[in-house]
Tab-separated table of C-alpha atoms in Angstrom:
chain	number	residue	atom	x	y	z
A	1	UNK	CA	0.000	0.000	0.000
A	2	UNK	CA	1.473	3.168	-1.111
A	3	UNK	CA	-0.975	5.992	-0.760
A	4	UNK	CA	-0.190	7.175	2.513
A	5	UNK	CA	-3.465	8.343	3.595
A	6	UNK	CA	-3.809	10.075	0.441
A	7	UNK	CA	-0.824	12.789	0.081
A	8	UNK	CA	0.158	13.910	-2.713
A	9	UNK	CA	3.890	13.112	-3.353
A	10	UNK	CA	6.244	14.277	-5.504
A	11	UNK	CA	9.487	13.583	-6.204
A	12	UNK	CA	12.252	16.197	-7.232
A	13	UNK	CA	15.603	14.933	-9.508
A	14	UNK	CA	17.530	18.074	-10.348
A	15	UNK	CA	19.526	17.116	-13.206
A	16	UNK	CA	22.621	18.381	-15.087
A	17	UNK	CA	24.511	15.943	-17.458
A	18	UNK	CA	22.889	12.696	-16.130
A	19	UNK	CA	22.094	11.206	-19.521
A	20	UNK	CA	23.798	8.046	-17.909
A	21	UNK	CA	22.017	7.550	-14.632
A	22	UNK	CA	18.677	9.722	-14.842
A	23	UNK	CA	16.788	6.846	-16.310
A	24	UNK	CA	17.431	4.231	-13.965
A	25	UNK	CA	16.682	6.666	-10.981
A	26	UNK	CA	13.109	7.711	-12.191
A	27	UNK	CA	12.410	3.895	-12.617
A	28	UNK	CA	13.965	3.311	-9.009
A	29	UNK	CA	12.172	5.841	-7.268
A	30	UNK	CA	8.606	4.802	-9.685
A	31	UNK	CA	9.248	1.145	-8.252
A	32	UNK	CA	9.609	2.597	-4.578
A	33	UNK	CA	6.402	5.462	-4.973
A	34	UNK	CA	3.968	4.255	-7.636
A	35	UNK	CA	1.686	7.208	-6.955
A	36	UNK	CA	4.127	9.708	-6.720
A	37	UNK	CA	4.971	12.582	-9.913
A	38	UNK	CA	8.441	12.218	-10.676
A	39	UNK	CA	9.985	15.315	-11.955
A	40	UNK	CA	13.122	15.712	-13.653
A	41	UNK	CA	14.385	19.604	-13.424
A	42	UNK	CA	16.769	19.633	-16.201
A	43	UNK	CA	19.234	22.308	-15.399
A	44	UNK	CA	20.234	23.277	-19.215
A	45	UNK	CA	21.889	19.830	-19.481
A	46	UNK	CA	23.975	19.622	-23.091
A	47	UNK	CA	23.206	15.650	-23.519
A	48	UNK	CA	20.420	13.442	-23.622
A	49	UNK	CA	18.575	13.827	-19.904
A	50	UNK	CA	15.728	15.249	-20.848
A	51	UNK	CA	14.607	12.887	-23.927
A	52	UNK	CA	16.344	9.864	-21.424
A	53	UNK	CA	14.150	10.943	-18.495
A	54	UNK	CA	10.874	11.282	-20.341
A	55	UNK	CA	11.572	8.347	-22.031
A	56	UNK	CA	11.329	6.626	-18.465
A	57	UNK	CA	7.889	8.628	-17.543
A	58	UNK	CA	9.522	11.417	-15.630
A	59	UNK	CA	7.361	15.146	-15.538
A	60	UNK	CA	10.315	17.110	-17.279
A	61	UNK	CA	10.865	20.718	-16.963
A	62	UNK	CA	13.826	23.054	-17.833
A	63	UNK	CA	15.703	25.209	-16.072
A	64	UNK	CA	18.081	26.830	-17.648
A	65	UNK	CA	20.346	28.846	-14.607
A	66	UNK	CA	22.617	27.231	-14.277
A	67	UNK	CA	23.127	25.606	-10.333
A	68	UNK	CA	21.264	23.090	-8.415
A	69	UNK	CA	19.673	26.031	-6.292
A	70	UNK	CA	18.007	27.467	-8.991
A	71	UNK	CA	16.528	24.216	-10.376
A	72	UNK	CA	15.138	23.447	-7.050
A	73	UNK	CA	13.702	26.715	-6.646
A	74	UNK	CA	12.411	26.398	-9.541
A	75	UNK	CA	10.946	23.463	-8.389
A	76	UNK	CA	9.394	24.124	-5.172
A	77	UNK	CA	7.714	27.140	-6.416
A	78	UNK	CA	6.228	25.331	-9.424
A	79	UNK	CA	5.396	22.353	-8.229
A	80	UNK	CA	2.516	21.225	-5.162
A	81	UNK	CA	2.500	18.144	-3.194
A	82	UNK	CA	1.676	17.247	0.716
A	83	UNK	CA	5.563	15.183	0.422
A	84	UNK	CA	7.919	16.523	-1.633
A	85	UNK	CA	11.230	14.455	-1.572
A	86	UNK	CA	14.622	15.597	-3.244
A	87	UNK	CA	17.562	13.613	-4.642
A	88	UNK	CA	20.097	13.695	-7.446
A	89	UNK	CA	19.671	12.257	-10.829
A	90	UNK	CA	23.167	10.731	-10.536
A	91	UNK	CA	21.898	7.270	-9.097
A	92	UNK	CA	24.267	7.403	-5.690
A	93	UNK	CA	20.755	7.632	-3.469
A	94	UNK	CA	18.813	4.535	-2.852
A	95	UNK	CA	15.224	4.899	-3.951
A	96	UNK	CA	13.955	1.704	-2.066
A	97	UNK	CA	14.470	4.411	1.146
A	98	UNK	CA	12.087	6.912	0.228
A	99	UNK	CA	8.472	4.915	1.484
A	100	UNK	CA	9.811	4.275	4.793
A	101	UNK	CA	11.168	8.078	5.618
A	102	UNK	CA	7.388	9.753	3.662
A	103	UNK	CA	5.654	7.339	6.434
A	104	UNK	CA	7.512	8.607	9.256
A	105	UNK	CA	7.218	12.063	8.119
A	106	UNK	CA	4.175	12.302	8.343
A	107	UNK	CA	3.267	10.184	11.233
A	108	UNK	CA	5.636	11.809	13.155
A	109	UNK	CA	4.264	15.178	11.499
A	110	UNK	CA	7.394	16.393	10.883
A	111	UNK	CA	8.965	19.016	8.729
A	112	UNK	CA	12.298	17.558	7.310
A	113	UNK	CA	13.998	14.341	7.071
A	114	UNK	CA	18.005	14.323	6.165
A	115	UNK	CA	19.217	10.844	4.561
A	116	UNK	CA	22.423	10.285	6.212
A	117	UNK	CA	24.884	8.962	3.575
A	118	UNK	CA	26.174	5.480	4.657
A	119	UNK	CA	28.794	4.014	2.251
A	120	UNK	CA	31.375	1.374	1.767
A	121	UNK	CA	33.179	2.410	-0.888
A	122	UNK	CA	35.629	4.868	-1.514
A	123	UNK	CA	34.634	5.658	-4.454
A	124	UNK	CA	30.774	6.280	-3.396
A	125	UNK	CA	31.824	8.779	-1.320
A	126	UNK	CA	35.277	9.975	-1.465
A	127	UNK	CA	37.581	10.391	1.838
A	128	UNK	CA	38.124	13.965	0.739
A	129	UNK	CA	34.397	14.992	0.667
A	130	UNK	CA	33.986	12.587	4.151
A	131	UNK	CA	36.275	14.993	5.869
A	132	UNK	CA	34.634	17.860	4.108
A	133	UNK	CA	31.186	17.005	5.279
A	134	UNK	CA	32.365	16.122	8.682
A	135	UNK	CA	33.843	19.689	9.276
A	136	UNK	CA	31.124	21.896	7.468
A	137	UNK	CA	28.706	19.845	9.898
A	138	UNK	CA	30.583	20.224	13.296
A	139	UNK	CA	30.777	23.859	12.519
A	140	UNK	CA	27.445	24.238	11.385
A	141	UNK	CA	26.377	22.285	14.868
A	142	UNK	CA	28.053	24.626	16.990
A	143	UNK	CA	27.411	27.770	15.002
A	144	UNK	CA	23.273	27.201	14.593
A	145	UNK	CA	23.396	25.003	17.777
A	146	UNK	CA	21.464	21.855	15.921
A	147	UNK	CA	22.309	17.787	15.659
A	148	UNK	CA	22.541	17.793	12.057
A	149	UNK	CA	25.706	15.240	11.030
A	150	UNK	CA	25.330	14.960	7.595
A	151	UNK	CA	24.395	18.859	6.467
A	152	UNK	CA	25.418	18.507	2.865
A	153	UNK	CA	23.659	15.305	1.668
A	154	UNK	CA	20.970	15.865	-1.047
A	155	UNK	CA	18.353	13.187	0.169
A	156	UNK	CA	15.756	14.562	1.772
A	157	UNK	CA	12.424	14.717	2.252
A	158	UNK	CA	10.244	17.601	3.274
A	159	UNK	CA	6.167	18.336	4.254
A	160	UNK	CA	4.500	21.054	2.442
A	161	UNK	CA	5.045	23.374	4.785
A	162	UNK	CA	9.067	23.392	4.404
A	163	UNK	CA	8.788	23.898	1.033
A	164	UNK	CA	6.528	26.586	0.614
A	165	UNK	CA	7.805	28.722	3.561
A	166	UNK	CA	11.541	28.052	2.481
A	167	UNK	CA	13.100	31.554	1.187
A	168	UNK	CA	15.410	29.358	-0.782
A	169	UNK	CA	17.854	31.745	-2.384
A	170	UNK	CA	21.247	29.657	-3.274
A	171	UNK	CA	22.379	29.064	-6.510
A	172	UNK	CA	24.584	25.758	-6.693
A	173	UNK	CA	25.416	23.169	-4.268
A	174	UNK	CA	25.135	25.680	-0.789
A	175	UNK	CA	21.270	24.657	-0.768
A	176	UNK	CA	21.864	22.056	1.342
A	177	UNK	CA	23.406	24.129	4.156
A	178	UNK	CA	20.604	27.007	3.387
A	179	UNK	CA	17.784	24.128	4.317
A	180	UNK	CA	19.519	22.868	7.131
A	181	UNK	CA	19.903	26.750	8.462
A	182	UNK	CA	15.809	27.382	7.890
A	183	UNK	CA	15.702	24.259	10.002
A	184	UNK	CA	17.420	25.242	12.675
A	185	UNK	CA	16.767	28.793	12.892
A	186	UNK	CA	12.893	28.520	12.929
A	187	UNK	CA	13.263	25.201	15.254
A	188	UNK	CA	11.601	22.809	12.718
A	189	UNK	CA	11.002	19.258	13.813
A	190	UNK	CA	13.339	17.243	11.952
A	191	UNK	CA	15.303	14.159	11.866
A	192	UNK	CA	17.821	11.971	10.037
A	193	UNK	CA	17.935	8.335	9.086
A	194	UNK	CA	20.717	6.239	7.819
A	195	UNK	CA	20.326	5.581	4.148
A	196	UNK	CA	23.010	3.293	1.767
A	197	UNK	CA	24.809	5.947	-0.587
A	198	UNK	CA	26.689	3.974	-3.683
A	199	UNK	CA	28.879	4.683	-6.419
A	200	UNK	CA	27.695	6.458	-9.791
A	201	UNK	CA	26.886	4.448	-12.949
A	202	UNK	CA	29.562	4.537	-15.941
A	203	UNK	CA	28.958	7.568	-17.792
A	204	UNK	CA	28.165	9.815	-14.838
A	205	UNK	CA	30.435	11.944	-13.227
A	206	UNK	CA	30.727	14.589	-10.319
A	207	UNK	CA	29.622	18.097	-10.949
A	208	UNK	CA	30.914	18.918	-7.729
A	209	UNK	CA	33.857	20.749	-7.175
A	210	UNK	CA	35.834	20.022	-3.778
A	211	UNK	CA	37.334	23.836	-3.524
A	212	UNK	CA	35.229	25.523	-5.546
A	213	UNK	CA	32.317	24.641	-3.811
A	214	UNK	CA	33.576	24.189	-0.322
A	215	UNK	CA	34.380	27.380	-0.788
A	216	UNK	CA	30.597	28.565	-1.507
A	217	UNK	CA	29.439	26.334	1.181
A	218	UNK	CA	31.552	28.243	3.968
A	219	UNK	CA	30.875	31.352	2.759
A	220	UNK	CA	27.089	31.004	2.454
A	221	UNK	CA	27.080	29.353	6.275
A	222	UNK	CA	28.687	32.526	7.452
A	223	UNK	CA	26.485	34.631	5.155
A	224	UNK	CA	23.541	32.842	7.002
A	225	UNK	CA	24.745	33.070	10.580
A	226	UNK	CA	25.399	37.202	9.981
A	227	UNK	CA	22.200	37.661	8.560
A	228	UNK	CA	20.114	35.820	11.196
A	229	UNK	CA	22.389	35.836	14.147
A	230	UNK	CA	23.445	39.262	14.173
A	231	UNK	CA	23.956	39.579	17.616
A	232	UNK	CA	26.369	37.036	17.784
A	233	UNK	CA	28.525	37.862	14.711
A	234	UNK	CA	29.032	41.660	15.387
A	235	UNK	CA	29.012	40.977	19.385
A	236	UNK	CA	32.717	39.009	18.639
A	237	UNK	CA	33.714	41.719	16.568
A	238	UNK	CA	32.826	44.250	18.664
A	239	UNK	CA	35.310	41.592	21.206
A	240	UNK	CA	37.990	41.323	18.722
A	241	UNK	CA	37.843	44.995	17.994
A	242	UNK	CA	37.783	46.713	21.467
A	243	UNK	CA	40.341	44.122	22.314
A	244	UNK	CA	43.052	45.507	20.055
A	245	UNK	CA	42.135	48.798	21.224
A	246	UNK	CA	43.068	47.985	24.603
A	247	UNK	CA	46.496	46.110	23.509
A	248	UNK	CA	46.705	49.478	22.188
A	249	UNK	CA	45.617	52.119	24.604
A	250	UNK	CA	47.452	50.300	27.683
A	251	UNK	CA	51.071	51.043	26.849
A	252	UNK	CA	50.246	54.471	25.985
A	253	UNK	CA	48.476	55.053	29.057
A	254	UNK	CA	50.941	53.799	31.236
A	255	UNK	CA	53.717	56.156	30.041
A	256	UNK	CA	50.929	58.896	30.319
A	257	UNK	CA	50.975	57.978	34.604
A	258	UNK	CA	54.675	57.747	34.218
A	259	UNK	CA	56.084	60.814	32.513
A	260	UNK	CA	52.458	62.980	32.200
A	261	UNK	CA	53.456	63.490	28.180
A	262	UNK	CA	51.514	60.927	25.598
A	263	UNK	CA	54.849	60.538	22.905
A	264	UNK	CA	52.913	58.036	20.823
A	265	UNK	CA	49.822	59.970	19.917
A	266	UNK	CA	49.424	58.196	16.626
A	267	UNK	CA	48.895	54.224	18.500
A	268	UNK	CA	46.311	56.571	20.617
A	269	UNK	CA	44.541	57.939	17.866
A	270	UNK	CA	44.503	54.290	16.450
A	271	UNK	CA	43.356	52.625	19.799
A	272	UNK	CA	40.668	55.140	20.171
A	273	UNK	CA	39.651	54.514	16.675
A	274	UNK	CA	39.397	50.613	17.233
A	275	UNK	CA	37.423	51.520	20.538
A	276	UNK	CA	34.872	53.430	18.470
A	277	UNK	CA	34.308	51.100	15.812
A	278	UNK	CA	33.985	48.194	18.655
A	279	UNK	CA	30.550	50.687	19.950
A	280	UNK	CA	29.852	50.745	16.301
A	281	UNK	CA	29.553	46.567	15.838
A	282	UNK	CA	27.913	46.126	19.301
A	283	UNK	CA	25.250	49.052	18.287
A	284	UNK	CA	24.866	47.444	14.329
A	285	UNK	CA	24.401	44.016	16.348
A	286	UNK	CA	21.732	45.341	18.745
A	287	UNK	CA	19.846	46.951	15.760
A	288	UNK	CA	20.291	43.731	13.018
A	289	UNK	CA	19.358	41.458	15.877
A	290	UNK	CA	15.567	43.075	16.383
A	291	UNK	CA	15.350	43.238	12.204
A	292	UNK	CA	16.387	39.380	12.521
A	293	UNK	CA	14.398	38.672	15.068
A	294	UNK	CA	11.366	40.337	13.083
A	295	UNK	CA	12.392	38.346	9.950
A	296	UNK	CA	12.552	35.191	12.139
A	297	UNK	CA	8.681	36.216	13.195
A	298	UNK	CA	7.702	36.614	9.320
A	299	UNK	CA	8.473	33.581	8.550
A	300	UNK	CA	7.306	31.625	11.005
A	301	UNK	CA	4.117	33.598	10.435
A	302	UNK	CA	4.115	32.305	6.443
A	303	UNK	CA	5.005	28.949	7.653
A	304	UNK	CA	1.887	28.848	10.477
A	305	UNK	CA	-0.129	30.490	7.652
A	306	UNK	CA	-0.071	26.583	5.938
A	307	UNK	CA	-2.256	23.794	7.079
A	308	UNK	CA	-0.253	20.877	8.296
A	309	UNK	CA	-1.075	17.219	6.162
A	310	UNK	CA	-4.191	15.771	7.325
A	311	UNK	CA	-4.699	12.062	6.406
A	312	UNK	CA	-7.913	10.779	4.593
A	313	UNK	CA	-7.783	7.642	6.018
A	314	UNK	CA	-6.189	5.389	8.435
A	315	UNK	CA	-3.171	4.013	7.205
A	316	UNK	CA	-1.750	1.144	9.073
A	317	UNK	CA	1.737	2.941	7.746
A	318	UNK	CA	1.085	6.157	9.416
């Protein structure tokens, strides 16, 4: 039985280049959902995934901006469900997965389940990336003070809510870490289960680029944790700023006790200067923190403003 008290699911494969793998993914996750649309978001690919996917009785649309942010944007906005799961049309997530996390989502009536990638091959997941992951998500954890371990996979699944009160606003591969931060910062329920994650199929390769994109990743966190923790941010700078001002101002003022005359003048002028732009960050934090905190209250407002999923039946599975 695969209705699940009657929501709507659908099923979200942005695609770039996956000519190789797309097929056997939308027949994968058809074999795992029957009643689910299966769309293929074809991100201005320049082989074969659009005819491929069709051909395998995917929903095909194009996007052509380039990044996986935009074609799930795209995505989310066009597209309505009750369940909305997302994976990539590269084959490495297993499809066999997805009934068992849409059931607990919604018995659990939660908002967001993460698939944490389990592997046993290096080449599934490569040690490089591991390490990657594993330091983007301790930082993230202690940053936005959540449990998320696996912030970067691309396997999840999300109620109706998420989706349509998700400001999504990343281009490329930082969604991820933009989804997990909405989580966290509006105090979703969420949750994340193990699921296998194996190697591509010949023909398909990584559109992910370990600098590059680590890069983008850090710098969007950080982006993030300004713009909603404000407080926080421009509180350490205000630390960091004051505190070279004192480094500064001490030596100066103790030759001022000593001999009455202030021979450096110039360190003073720059101590006081460092003192003054220390008031400046702690002031900009007090007055981004209540325009964050108002933010914060608009979109939990948008997100309250949509009716939870409520079944049509009683499904054993739920």
């Amino acid at each position: 039985m695969d209705d699940f008290a009657g929501a709507r699911i659908a099923v979200i494969l942005p695609c770039y280049n996956e000519e190789a793998a797309i097929a056997g993914v939308v027949k994968d996750f058809r074999a795992a959902l029957p009643s689910a649309d299966i769309y293929v978001y074809d991100n201005a690919s320049s082989d074969e995934t659009s005819r491929v996917a069709s051909e395998a009785g995917a929903i095909v649309r194009l996007e052509r901006a380039r990044g996986k942010g935009n074609a799930v944007r795209r995505a989310f906005a066009d597209v309505d469900a009750d369940v909305f799961i997302m994976a990539d049309g590269d084959g490495t997530y297993d499809a066999s997965a997805a009934p068992a996390m849409v059931a607990q989502l919604l018995r659990e009536r939660l908002d967001m389940i993460v698939g944490i990638r389990a592997h046993d091959s290096d080449a599934a997941y490569r040690a490089g990336h591991v390490f990657g992951n594993r330091m983007f998500s301790l930082v993230f954890r202690r940053l936005f003070r959540s449990d998320f371990t696996d912030i970067l996979s691309g396997y999840r699944v999300f109620s109706r809510r998420f989706v349509k009160s998700f400001p999504l606003g990343a281009k490329g591969f930082e969604i991820e870490i933009e989804m997990c931060a909405h989580a966290a910062l509006m105090r979703l329920p969420t949750l994340e289960v193990e699921t296998a994650y194996g190697e591509r199929p010949d023909g398909s390769e990584s559109k992910l680029n370990t600098y590059r994109d680590g890069a983008r990743i850090l710098r969007r966190m950080f982006r993030f944790l300004r713009l909603h923790r404000p407080r926080f941010v421009y509180g350490w700078l205000a630390i960091f700023t004051a505190a070279i001002g004192v480094i500064l101002a001490v030596p100066v003022v103790y030759e001022y006790f000593q001999t009455g005359l202030v021979p450096r003048f110039p360190t003073l002028i720059v101590a006081v200067g460092f003192m003054l732009a220390a008031v400046i960050f702690f002031v900009l934090g007090a007055i981004l923190d209540a325009q964050a905190q108002n933010f914060a209250e608009t979109k939990r407002l948008s997100y309250l403003r949509i009716a939870p999923f409520s079944p049509t039946s009683d499904d054993p599975q739920l």
